[in-house]
Structures are given as structure tokens and as C-alpha cells.
């Protein structure tokens, strides 16, 4: 079973700044089966990125995913007010695991 | 447009079985390559994958819950269901059903159903 670690736990930034979120796996992820989700209070998670770097339908292009092997990154190029939320990475395949999340809050 | 809706009791007694259903509208649950999953979120905590059923009927479960979980599908009702046996307070959570076409990255989610385990 692959264990995902996300860092930092909380990221305090201002609107307009760049956000860099990390997701590290306990072993190499094959086929780049790594997704990123955004969750706002009181809402279900929303898929942002799948296949490590492919934007899901409706994901703004300020969101980008990168990485391979065991190290992956979600970058938000310029934070908009609606981007302050919790972000989870997910490994998928036969078994699925989620990381513990990174909260992006307003500085 | 594909939509999912969870339903079931909001309160379950300890040691009993939690049962939830997810009604799918907008497509058939038998459509090729769909994954239909259950994910839960304890209050104030992160996401915990429970399991999924593939369109073919194959099931995959979280190893930590496998002994207590059953996911099944009813194609006549276009629903899939979750049963979690021998529940404790630690199973109190918001339970989401979700769907994925092709790979297990869930691009469609229900609104969630809060289940509390208490006597």
C-alpha cells in the first residue's frame, strides 16, 4: 500500500502569490496515477488534476501538476480568493490512497 | 449530466451495520470503464477511501476496512451500495459516493451523507 505525505500542512499566502504544494509517495507511482483535489468547507472534493499533470474539465490553467516517480507538485501560479481551500493528493489504481491534505489559507 | 446522490440512515448504533446507497442519474452504472467508489471523511479530518466497484462488478477495498465492507450494485435501480459491519464511533463520518470514468480519479461526487454512530 502506497502512503502519501503532503507538505506543508498549512501554507499561508496572499492573493496573487504563487503556491507550491508537495506530495511524496512511499514508493514510486506507476503510470503517474496521481490526482489532486480541492475541497472547500461544506463541499465535496473537486478533481483538479489527474495523471499527475492533466487538468480535469473546468480546472483553470493557473493550476498545474508536475512530477513523476515518488515526488509530485501542485502549483497555483497566482492565488485567487476562491483558491483558499484544502488540497489533497490521491494515488489511484487497484488500491487508492489519499494524502493528509495541505490547507492554503490567507496570510 | 452525471449526478450522484447518497441516501440512508443518519444514525447507526454501535456494533450494527451501516448501509448507504448511491443513486446515479445521467448514465448507466454498467457503462464501460466506470469506477463507482465510496470515500468517507470524519469530522474535521481528511479523506479515507473505503472501496469501489468497477462497472464489471469487480470490487476493491481499503485493506484496513476489507473485513467489514461490502460494495454492491443494483443495475435495475442504477444504484450502488455500501455496507459497513460492526461499526464503532470511529466510523462516524461524512460518506461520499463518487464516480470515475477510466482510472479511479473521481471526477464526480455526491454531496455526502453524514452518518453518526451512537447509541
PDB file of C-alpha atoms in Angstrom:
ATOM      1  CA  UNK A   1       0.000   0.000   0.000  1.00  0.00           C
ATOM      2  CA  UNK A   2       1.367   3.385  -1.019  1.00  0.00           C
ATOM      3  CA  UNK A   3       1.435   6.045   1.709  1.00  0.00           C
ATOM      4  CA  UNK A   4       1.255   9.684   0.650  1.00  0.00           C
ATOM      5  CA  UNK A   5       2.789  12.547   2.611  1.00  0.00           C
ATOM      6  CA  UNK A   6       1.861  16.147   1.868  1.00  0.00           C
ATOM      7  CA  UNK A   7       3.797  19.245   2.795  1.00  0.00           C
ATOM      8  CA  UNK A   8       3.468  21.753   4.166  1.00  0.00           C
ATOM      9  CA  UNK A   9       0.486  21.058   6.391  1.00  0.00           C
ATOM     10  CA  UNK A  10      -0.587  24.685   6.110  1.00  0.00           C
ATOM     11  CA  UNK A  11       0.502  27.299   3.600  1.00  0.00           C
ATOM     12  CA  UNK A  12      -0.263  30.925   4.443  1.00  0.00           C
ATOM     13  CA  UNK A  13      -0.155  33.171   1.401  1.00  0.00           C
ATOM     14  CA  UNK A  14      -1.697  36.328  -0.017  1.00  0.00           C
ATOM     15  CA  UNK A  15      -3.863  36.603  -3.136  1.00  0.00           C
ATOM     16  CA  UNK A  16      -1.681  36.914  -6.210  1.00  0.00           C
ATOM     17  CA  UNK A  17       1.142  34.849  -4.747  1.00  0.00           C
ATOM     18  CA  UNK A  18       2.378  31.519  -6.073  1.00  0.00           C
ATOM     19  CA  UNK A  19       1.557  28.354  -4.144  1.00  0.00           C
ATOM     20  CA  UNK A  20       3.655  25.207  -4.324  1.00  0.00           C
ATOM     21  CA  UNK A  21       2.264  22.070  -2.703  1.00  0.00           C
ATOM     22  CA  UNK A  22       4.193  18.816  -2.396  1.00  0.00           C
ATOM     23  CA  UNK A  23       3.035  15.200  -2.371  1.00  0.00           C
ATOM     24  CA  UNK A  24       5.548  12.454  -1.729  1.00  0.00           C
ATOM     25  CA  UNK A  25       4.791   8.729  -2.079  1.00  0.00           C
ATOM     26  CA  UNK A  26       6.329   5.898  -0.064  1.00  0.00           C
ATOM     27  CA  UNK A  27       7.225   4.179  -3.338  1.00  0.00           C
ATOM     28  CA  UNK A  28       7.307   5.054  -6.999  1.00  0.00           C
ATOM     29  CA  UNK A  29       3.884   5.544  -8.576  1.00  0.00           C
ATOM     30  CA  UNK A  30       3.496   3.757 -11.881  1.00  0.00           C
ATOM     31  CA  UNK A  31       1.703   5.281 -14.826  1.00  0.00           C
ATOM     32  CA  UNK A  32       1.710   8.636 -12.993  1.00  0.00           C
ATOM     33  CA  UNK A  33      -1.601   7.690 -11.368  1.00  0.00           C
ATOM     34  CA  UNK A  34      -1.621  10.739  -9.124  1.00  0.00           C
ATOM     35  CA  UNK A  35      -4.518  13.170  -8.767  1.00  0.00           C
ATOM     36  CA  UNK A  36      -5.091  16.440  -6.926  1.00  0.00           C
ATOM     37  CA  UNK A  37      -8.365  17.591  -5.379  1.00  0.00           C
ATOM     38  CA  UNK A  38      -9.564  20.875  -3.924  1.00  0.00           C
ATOM     39  CA  UNK A  39     -12.036  20.909  -1.046  1.00  0.00           C
ATOM     40  CA  UNK A  40     -13.787  23.955   0.351  1.00  0.00           C
ATOM     41  CA  UNK A  41     -15.741  23.967   3.636  1.00  0.00           C
ATOM     42  CA  UNK A  42     -19.102  22.259   3.339  1.00  0.00           C
ATOM     43  CA  UNK A  43     -18.376  20.980  -0.176  1.00  0.00           C
ATOM     44  CA  UNK A  44     -17.359  17.688  -1.708  1.00  0.00           C
ATOM     45  CA  UNK A  45     -13.839  17.438  -3.115  1.00  0.00           C
ATOM     46  CA  UNK A  46     -13.334  18.616  -6.678  1.00  0.00           C
ATOM     47  CA  UNK A  47     -10.918  16.902  -9.044  1.00  0.00           C
ATOM     48  CA  UNK A  48      -8.317  19.361 -10.361  1.00  0.00           C
ATOM     49  CA  UNK A  49      -5.532  17.231 -11.845  1.00  0.00           C
ATOM     50  CA  UNK A  50      -5.240  13.590 -12.899  1.00  0.00           C
ATOM     51  CA  UNK A  51      -2.393  11.643 -14.431  1.00  0.00           C
ATOM     52  CA  UNK A  52      -0.072  13.909 -12.418  1.00  0.00           C
ATOM     53  CA  UNK A  53      -0.350  16.795 -14.888  1.00  0.00           C
ATOM     54  CA  UNK A  54      -3.617  16.672 -16.851  1.00  0.00           C
ATOM     55  CA  UNK A  55      -6.170  19.274 -15.884  1.00  0.00           C
ATOM     56  CA  UNK A  56      -9.671  17.985 -15.283  1.00  0.00           C
ATOM     57  CA  UNK A  57     -12.525  19.606 -17.171  1.00  0.00           C
ATOM     58  CA  UNK A  58     -13.084  23.114 -15.858  1.00  0.00           C
ATOM     59  CA  UNK A  59      -9.780  23.431 -13.986  1.00  0.00           C
ATOM     60  CA  UNK A  60      -8.318  26.917 -14.524  1.00  0.00           C
ATOM     61  CA  UNK A  61      -4.915  26.988 -16.173  1.00  0.00           C
ATOM     62  CA  UNK A  62      -3.348  28.681 -13.135  1.00  0.00           C
ATOM     63  CA  UNK A  63      -3.360  25.172 -11.637  1.00  0.00           C
ATOM     64  CA  UNK A  64      -0.606  22.883 -12.860  1.00  0.00           C
ATOM     65  CA  UNK A  65       0.629  19.490 -11.768  1.00  0.00           C
ATOM     66  CA  UNK A  66       4.072  18.035 -12.241  1.00  0.00           C
ATOM     67  CA  UNK A  67       6.310  15.259 -11.062  1.00  0.00           C
ATOM     68  CA  UNK A  68       6.975  11.581 -11.511  1.00  0.00           C
ATOM     69  CA  UNK A  69       8.204   8.590  -9.571  1.00  0.00           C
ATOM     70  CA  UNK A  70       7.511   9.388  -5.946  1.00  0.00           C
ATOM     71  CA  UNK A  71       7.555  13.205  -5.945  1.00  0.00           C
ATOM     72  CA  UNK A  72       4.714  15.346  -7.224  1.00  0.00           C
ATOM     73  CA  UNK A  73       3.840  19.032  -7.069  1.00  0.00           C
ATOM     74  CA  UNK A  74       0.709  21.112  -7.466  1.00  0.00           C
ATOM     75  CA  UNK A  75       1.403  24.723  -8.376  1.00  0.00           C
ATOM     76  CA  UNK A  76      -1.088  27.560  -8.316  1.00  0.00           C
ATOM     77  CA  UNK A  77       0.558  30.319 -10.308  1.00  0.00           C
ATOM     78  CA  UNK A  78      -1.366  33.264  -8.851  1.00  0.00           C
ATOM     79  CA  UNK A  79      -3.768  32.680  -5.998  1.00  0.00           C
ATOM     80  CA  UNK A  80      -7.298  33.900  -6.480  1.00  0.00           C
ATOM     81  CA  UNK A  81      -9.594  34.445  -3.471  1.00  0.00           C
ATOM     82  CA  UNK A  82     -11.535  31.276  -4.341  1.00  0.00           C
ATOM     83  CA  UNK A  83      -8.365  29.142  -4.224  1.00  0.00           C
ATOM     84  CA  UNK A  84      -8.035  29.239  -0.443  1.00  0.00           C
ATOM     85  CA  UNK A  85      -9.020  25.691   0.461  1.00  0.00           C
ATOM     86  CA  UNK A  86      -7.642  22.285   1.400  1.00  0.00           C
ATOM     87  CA  UNK A  87      -5.828  20.281  -1.283  1.00  0.00           C
ATOM     88  CA  UNK A  88      -5.444  16.508  -1.296  1.00  0.00           C
ATOM     89  CA  UNK A  89      -3.311  14.293  -3.461  1.00  0.00           C
ATOM     90  CA  UNK A  90      -4.515  10.806  -4.328  1.00  0.00           C
ATOM     91  CA  UNK A  91      -2.851   7.721  -5.732  1.00  0.00           C
ATOM     92  CA  UNK A  92      -5.211   5.563  -7.736  1.00  0.00           C
ATOM     93  CA  UNK A  93      -5.045   2.170  -9.316  1.00  0.00           C
ATOM     94  CA  UNK A  94      -6.229  -1.137  -7.911  1.00  0.00           C
ATOM     95  CA  UNK A  95      -5.949   0.428  -4.470  1.00  0.00           C
ATOM     96  CA  UNK A  96      -6.471   4.078  -3.650  1.00  0.00           C
ATOM     97  CA  UNK A  97      -4.895   6.270  -1.004  1.00  0.00           C
ATOM     98  CA  UNK A  98      -5.242   9.937  -0.143  1.00  0.00           C
ATOM     99  CA  UNK A  99      -2.666  12.233   1.376  1.00  0.00           C
ATOM    100  CA  UNK A 100      -3.477  14.090   4.617  1.00  0.00           C
ATOM    101  CA  UNK A 101      -4.016  17.396   2.853  1.00  0.00           C
ATOM    102  CA  UNK A 102      -2.481  20.868   2.674  1.00  0.00           C
ATOM    103  CA  UNK A 103      -4.523  23.832   3.807  1.00  0.00           C
ATOM    104  CA  UNK A 104      -3.918  27.020   1.857  1.00  0.00           C
ATOM    105  CA  UNK A 105      -5.103  29.931   3.930  1.00  0.00           C
ATOM    106  CA  UNK A 106      -4.997  33.679   3.670  1.00  0.00           C
ATOM    107  CA  UNK A 107      -1.982  35.369   5.207  1.00  0.00           C
TER     108      UNK A 107
ATOM    109  CA  UNK B   1     -25.146  15.373 -16.815  1.00  0.00           C
ATOM    110  CA  UNK B   2     -23.987  12.696 -14.409  1.00  0.00           C
ATOM    111  CA  UNK B   3     -25.193  13.170 -10.825  1.00  0.00           C
ATOM    112  CA  UNK B   4     -24.825  11.102  -7.672  1.00  0.00           C
ATOM    113  CA  UNK B   5     -26.990  11.167  -4.547  1.00  0.00           C
ATOM    114  CA  UNK B   6     -26.333   9.330  -1.294  1.00  0.00           C
ATOM    115  CA  UNK B   7     -29.173   8.056   0.881  1.00  0.00           C
ATOM    116  CA  UNK B   8     -29.501   6.082   4.091  1.00  0.00           C
ATOM    117  CA  UNK B   9     -29.881   6.353   7.869  1.00  0.00           C
ATOM    118  CA  UNK B  10     -28.048   9.195   9.547  1.00  0.00           C
ATOM    119  CA  UNK B  11     -27.748   7.367  12.871  1.00  0.00           C
ATOM    120  CA  UNK B  12     -26.474   3.843  13.427  1.00  0.00           C
ATOM    121  CA  UNK B  13     -25.975   2.047  16.735  1.00  0.00           C
ATOM    122  CA  UNK B  14     -22.574   0.635  17.713  1.00  0.00           C
ATOM    123  CA  UNK B  15     -21.994  -2.946  16.529  1.00  0.00           C
ATOM    124  CA  UNK B  16     -24.691  -2.638  13.864  1.00  0.00           C
ATOM    125  CA  UNK B  17     -24.301  -2.376  10.078  1.00  0.00           C
ATOM    126  CA  UNK B  18     -24.139   0.947   8.277  1.00  0.00           C
ATOM    127  CA  UNK B  19     -25.973   0.864   4.942  1.00  0.00           C
ATOM    128  CA  UNK B  20     -25.896   3.586   2.296  1.00  0.00           C
ATOM    129  CA  UNK B  21     -26.996   3.751  -1.301  1.00  0.00           C
ATOM    130  CA  UNK B  22     -25.878   5.992  -4.135  1.00  0.00           C
ATOM    131  CA  UNK B  23     -28.325   6.695  -6.928  1.00  0.00           C
ATOM    132  CA  UNK B  24     -26.728   7.544 -10.251  1.00  0.00           C
ATOM    133  CA  UNK B  25     -28.550   9.697 -12.787  1.00  0.00           C
ATOM    134  CA  UNK B  26     -27.403  10.732 -16.223  1.00  0.00           C
ATOM    135  CA  UNK B  27     -25.765   7.450 -17.226  1.00  0.00           C
ATOM    136  CA  UNK B  28     -25.913   3.737 -16.541  1.00  0.00           C
ATOM    137  CA  UNK B  29     -23.695   2.293 -13.807  1.00  0.00           C
ATOM    138  CA  UNK B  30     -22.989  -0.539 -16.240  1.00  0.00           C
ATOM    139  CA  UNK B  31     -21.353   1.769 -18.777  1.00  0.00           C
ATOM    140  CA  UNK B  32     -17.886   0.503 -19.643  1.00  0.00           C
ATOM    141  CA  UNK B  33     -14.898   1.695 -17.645  1.00  0.00           C
ATOM    142  CA  UNK B  34     -16.756   3.405 -14.828  1.00  0.00           C
ATOM    143  CA  UNK B  35     -15.465   3.088 -11.272  1.00  0.00           C
ATOM    144  CA  UNK B  36     -18.041   3.732  -8.514  1.00  0.00           C
ATOM    145  CA  UNK B  37     -16.496   4.453  -5.168  1.00  0.00           C
ATOM    146  CA  UNK B  38     -17.118   5.287  -1.535  1.00  0.00           C
ATOM    147  CA  UNK B  39     -14.951   7.740   0.392  1.00  0.00           C
ATOM    148  CA  UNK B  40     -15.520   8.983   3.917  1.00  0.00           C
ATOM    149  CA  UNK B  41     -14.367  11.979   5.898  1.00  0.00           C
ATOM    150  CA  UNK B  42     -14.521  12.042   9.704  1.00  0.00           C
ATOM    151  CA  UNK B  43     -15.473  15.458  11.092  1.00  0.00           C
ATOM    152  CA  UNK B  44     -12.567  17.875  10.708  1.00  0.00           C
ATOM    153  CA  UNK B  45     -10.285  15.244   9.158  1.00  0.00           C
ATOM    154  CA  UNK B  46      -9.071  14.094   5.769  1.00  0.00           C
ATOM    155  CA  UNK B  47     -10.372  11.748   3.100  1.00  0.00           C
ATOM    156  CA  UNK B  48     -10.420   7.983   3.657  1.00  0.00           C
ATOM    157  CA  UNK B  49     -11.012   5.663   0.702  1.00  0.00           C
ATOM    158  CA  UNK B  50     -13.393   2.798   1.522  1.00  0.00           C
ATOM    159  CA  UNK B  51     -13.610   0.915  -1.762  1.00  0.00           C
ATOM    160  CA  UNK B  52     -15.053   0.832  -5.238  1.00  0.00           C
ATOM    161  CA  UNK B  53     -16.953  -1.365  -7.623  1.00  0.00           C
ATOM    162  CA  UNK B  54     -15.933  -1.496 -11.244  1.00  0.00           C
ATOM    163  CA  UNK B  55     -18.603  -1.440 -13.975  1.00  0.00           C
ATOM    164  CA  UNK B  56     -17.981  -5.161 -14.484  1.00  0.00           C
ATOM    165  CA  UNK B  57     -18.812  -5.898 -10.846  1.00  0.00           C
ATOM    166  CA  UNK B  58     -15.261  -6.369  -9.549  1.00  0.00           C
ATOM    167  CA  UNK B  59     -14.684  -4.818  -6.147  1.00  0.00           C
ATOM    168  CA  UNK B  60     -11.617  -3.389  -4.418  1.00  0.00           C
ATOM    169  CA  UNK B  61     -11.496  -2.417  -0.770  1.00  0.00           C
ATOM    170  CA  UNK B  62      -9.259  -0.495   1.588  1.00  0.00           C
ATOM    171  CA  UNK B  63      -7.218  -3.230   3.302  1.00  0.00           C
ATOM    172  CA  UNK B  64      -7.878  -1.654   6.701  1.00  0.00           C
ATOM    173  CA  UNK B  65     -11.653  -1.975   6.229  1.00  0.00           C
ATOM    174  CA  UNK B  66     -11.842  -5.029   3.995  1.00  0.00           C
ATOM    175  CA  UNK B  67     -13.126  -7.420   6.651  1.00  0.00           C
ATOM    176  CA  UNK B  68     -16.157  -5.204   7.332  1.00  0.00           C
ATOM    177  CA  UNK B  69     -17.017  -3.713   3.926  1.00  0.00           C
ATOM    178  CA  UNK B  70     -19.267  -4.837   1.098  1.00  0.00           C
ATOM    179  CA  UNK B  71     -19.946  -2.740  -2.003  1.00  0.00           C
ATOM    180  CA  UNK B  72     -22.542  -3.953  -4.459  1.00  0.00           C
ATOM    181  CA  UNK B  73     -24.517  -2.696  -7.434  1.00  0.00           C
ATOM    182  CA  UNK B  74     -28.168  -2.886  -8.428  1.00  0.00           C
ATOM    183  CA  UNK B  75     -28.387  -2.204 -12.132  1.00  0.00           C
ATOM    184  CA  UNK B  76     -32.201  -2.256 -12.105  1.00  0.00           C
ATOM    185  CA  UNK B  77     -32.186   0.777  -9.781  1.00  0.00           C
ATOM    186  CA  UNK B  78     -28.987   2.281 -11.218  1.00  0.00           C
ATOM    187  CA  UNK B  79     -27.580   2.326  -7.694  1.00  0.00           C
ATOM    188  CA  UNK B  80     -24.538   1.077  -5.890  1.00  0.00           C
ATOM    189  CA  UNK B  81     -24.442   0.459  -2.163  1.00  0.00           C
ATOM    190  CA  UNK B  82     -22.144   0.329   0.834  1.00  0.00           C
ATOM    191  CA  UNK B  83     -22.445  -1.907   3.868  1.00  0.00           C
ATOM    192  CA  UNK B  84     -20.045  -1.478   6.767  1.00  0.00           C
ATOM    193  CA  UNK B  85     -20.447  -4.011   9.555  1.00  0.00           C
ATOM    194  CA  UNK B  86     -19.710  -3.819  13.288  1.00  0.00           C
ATOM    195  CA  UNK B  87     -19.494  -0.034  13.378  1.00  0.00           C
ATOM    196  CA  UNK B  88     -17.995   1.972  16.220  1.00  0.00           C
ATOM    197  CA  UNK B  89     -17.824   5.682  16.982  1.00  0.00           C
ATOM    198  CA  UNK B  90     -14.688   5.812  14.815  1.00  0.00           C
ATOM    199  CA  UNK B  91     -16.899   5.181  11.784  1.00  0.00           C
ATOM    200  CA  UNK B  92     -18.768   8.451  12.314  1.00  0.00           C
ATOM    201  CA  UNK B  93     -18.115  10.435   9.147  1.00  0.00           C
ATOM    202  CA  UNK B  94     -19.449  12.166   6.079  1.00  0.00           C
ATOM    203  CA  UNK B  95     -19.776   9.413   3.498  1.00  0.00           C
ATOM    204  CA  UNK B  96     -19.359  10.348  -0.161  1.00  0.00           C
ATOM    205  CA  UNK B  97     -20.121   8.304  -3.224  1.00  0.00           C
ATOM    206  CA  UNK B  98     -18.088   9.173  -6.294  1.00  0.00           C
ATOM    207  CA  UNK B  99     -17.581   8.143  -9.891  1.00  0.00           C
ATOM    208  CA  UNK B 100     -14.643   7.941 -12.249  1.00  0.00           C
ATOM    209  CA  UNK B 101     -14.505   7.109 -15.913  1.00  0.00           C
ATOM    210  CA  UNK B 102     -11.471   5.077 -16.728  1.00  0.00           C
ATOM    211  CA  UNK B 103      -8.942   5.281 -13.945  1.00  0.00           C
ATOM    212  CA  UNK B 104     -10.020   5.951 -10.370  1.00  0.00           C
ATOM    213  CA  UNK B 105      -9.529   9.700 -10.246  1.00  0.00           C
ATOM    214  CA  UNK B 106     -13.009  10.661  -9.111  1.00  0.00           C
ATOM    215  CA  UNK B 107     -14.409  13.482 -11.213  1.00  0.00           C
ATOM    216  CA  UNK B 108     -17.984  13.304  -9.987  1.00  0.00           C
ATOM    217  CA  UNK B 109     -19.042  13.305  -6.341  1.00  0.00           C
ATOM    218  CA  UNK B 110     -22.259  13.198  -4.375  1.00  0.00           C
ATOM    219  CA  UNK B 111     -22.949  15.838  -1.748  1.00  0.00           C
ATOM    220  CA  UNK B 112     -22.210  13.423   1.068  1.00  0.00           C
ATOM    221  CA  UNK B 113     -24.276  11.776   3.797  1.00  0.00           C
ATOM    222  CA  UNK B 114     -23.417  12.264   7.456  1.00  0.00           C
ATOM    223  CA  UNK B 115     -23.580   9.054   9.453  1.00  0.00           C
ATOM    224  CA  UNK B 116     -23.233   9.167  13.208  1.00  0.00           C
ATOM    225  CA  UNK B 117     -22.560   6.023  15.231  1.00  0.00           C
ATOM    226  CA  UNK B 118     -24.113   6.384  18.655  1.00  0.00           C
ATOM    227  CA  UNK B 119     -26.396   4.516  20.998  1.00  0.00           C
TER     228      UNK B 119
END
